[in-house]
XYZ file of C-alpha atoms in Angstrom:
158
model
C 197.853 115.632 87.683
C 196.730 115.221 84.035
C 194.254 118.076 84.564
C 196.908 120.479 85.833
C 199.142 119.771 82.866
C 196.312 120.384 80.465
C 195.515 123.659 82.092
C 199.085 124.672 81.897
C 199.031 123.988 78.097
C 196.266 126.566 77.749
C 198.564 129.224 79.218
C 201.409 128.488 76.877
C 202.306 128.105 73.219
C 202.078 124.345 73.160
C 198.355 124.585 73.386
C 198.224 125.227 69.622
C 200.289 122.181 68.647
C 198.566 119.007 67.852
C 198.992 115.914 70.026
C 197.917 112.371 69.606
C 196.148 111.241 72.689
C 194.505 108.233 74.189
C 191.445 108.235 76.288
C 189.917 111.475 75.035
C 186.295 111.211 75.846
C 184.195 114.199 75.322
C 180.655 114.390 76.662
C 178.237 112.911 74.189
C 174.825 113.431 75.751
C 173.360 116.174 73.546
C 170.261 118.413 73.438
C 168.513 117.597 70.221
C 167.862 121.261 69.506
C 171.229 122.621 69.802
C 173.801 119.630 69.388
C 175.464 121.101 72.747
C 176.295 118.907 75.487
C 173.710 119.167 78.280
C 175.373 117.188 81.118
C 177.475 120.048 82.375
C 176.379 122.186 85.408
C 174.132 125.025 84.263
C 176.562 127.647 86.009
C 179.351 126.052 83.712
C 177.303 126.162 80.364
C 177.607 128.868 77.812
C 174.700 130.828 76.803
C 173.223 130.438 73.392
C 174.539 134.049 72.518
C 177.998 133.141 73.651
C 178.034 129.850 71.739
C 177.006 131.718 68.562
C 179.789 134.346 69.236
C 182.487 131.724 69.929
C 181.478 129.492 67.204
C 181.340 132.091 64.618
C 184.855 133.161 65.428
C 186.054 129.486 65.325
C 184.428 129.016 61.876
C 186.050 132.243 60.580
C 189.406 131.042 61.804
C 188.924 127.662 60.111
C 187.829 129.432 56.756
C 191.101 131.543 57.075
C 193.131 128.526 57.873
C 191.714 126.761 54.784
C 193.062 129.490 52.468
C 196.223 130.280 54.563
C 195.264 133.863 55.212
C 197.681 134.600 58.051
C 196.307 138.236 58.521
C 192.681 136.987 58.965
C 193.758 134.336 61.370
C 195.924 136.837 63.516
C 192.857 139.198 63.799
C 190.832 136.399 65.458
C 193.613 135.489 67.909
C 194.086 137.071 71.467
C 197.141 139.327 71.938
C 198.922 136.618 74.036
C 198.249 133.973 71.362
C 199.516 136.198 68.545
C 202.853 136.570 70.278
C 203.337 132.809 70.323
C 201.970 131.512 67.140
C 204.414 131.065 64.162
C 203.873 130.055 60.657
C 204.782 126.549 61.595
C 202.060 126.397 64.116
C 199.624 127.417 61.542
C 200.905 124.868 59.153
C 200.546 122.278 61.662
C 196.960 123.227 62.435
C 196.074 123.112 58.716
C 197.503 119.597 58.394
C 195.750 118.318 61.595
C 192.397 120.043 61.021
C 190.259 118.780 58.046
C 188.983 122.275 56.957
C 186.868 120.880 54.134
C 184.659 119.051 56.600
C 181.791 120.550 58.630
C 181.988 120.726 62.377
C 179.491 119.879 65.096
C 179.600 121.179 68.641
C 179.698 118.413 71.363
C 180.512 120.457 74.280
C 180.285 124.113 75.348
C 181.360 125.138 78.708
C 184.070 126.830 80.647
C 187.595 125.585 81.008
C 188.997 126.095 84.613
C 192.554 127.568 84.732
C 195.102 126.880 87.415
C 194.637 130.413 88.885
C 190.993 129.719 89.616
C 189.587 131.654 86.686
C 187.967 130.053 83.639
C 187.694 130.693 79.857
C 185.075 129.784 77.455
C 185.658 126.473 75.617
C 183.884 124.668 72.741
C 184.661 121.135 71.539
C 183.895 119.925 68.106
C 183.865 116.830 66.124
C 183.431 116.274 62.441
C 179.828 116.106 61.474
C 180.300 112.926 59.514
C 181.877 111.132 62.579
C 178.729 108.957 63.825
C 180.728 107.063 66.335
C 179.613 107.182 70.061
C 183.230 108.472 70.879
C 184.517 110.756 68.079
C 187.617 109.646 66.471
C 188.851 113.300 66.348
C 187.930 116.291 68.728
C 188.994 119.798 68.238
C 188.938 122.020 71.340
C 188.851 125.781 70.932
C 189.287 128.078 73.979
C 188.360 131.838 73.849
C 188.611 134.960 75.689
C 185.315 136.292 76.852
C 185.310 138.967 74.021
C 185.596 136.117 71.440
C 189.260 136.203 70.645
C 190.714 132.728 70.285
C 193.363 131.656 72.897
C 194.016 128.380 71.439
C 192.730 125.458 69.217
C 193.973 121.957 69.771
C 192.977 118.898 67.763
C 193.103 115.509 69.380
C 193.219 112.181 67.466
C 192.148 108.857 69.165
C 194.772 106.224 68.878
C 193.961 102.593 68.878
């Protein structure tokens, strides 16, 4: 049931809102050359070129978020996301994501949707977080052309 609720959040505006979550456990087994999780099925993994495209879009979004450049952020969003995102959502993301830190990819795969389709997804942690299970995880979901569908930071609660 949790998986269905999470999938629904991708298709609606709340995907952009931050939530405090318990038991978020991203995959941590990494390929030492790429810092990308390797314990996903090969058919569900993103190619190196896809990772570079989506990661580049994410980093541009974070740079725009850092300086509150609404126009630049809107240009990186999908049409559906643009219709739902408000200044309040951007402010919440700016509060919940530490834009002054560097990010490390911990998982790159496809996120299955309720209709049977899937979208590219990359999960990040802050590079200075050396814990086996990151304290904070940021999930970014993209359209295949690189436009951002949603960004959702998670914080581990103790």
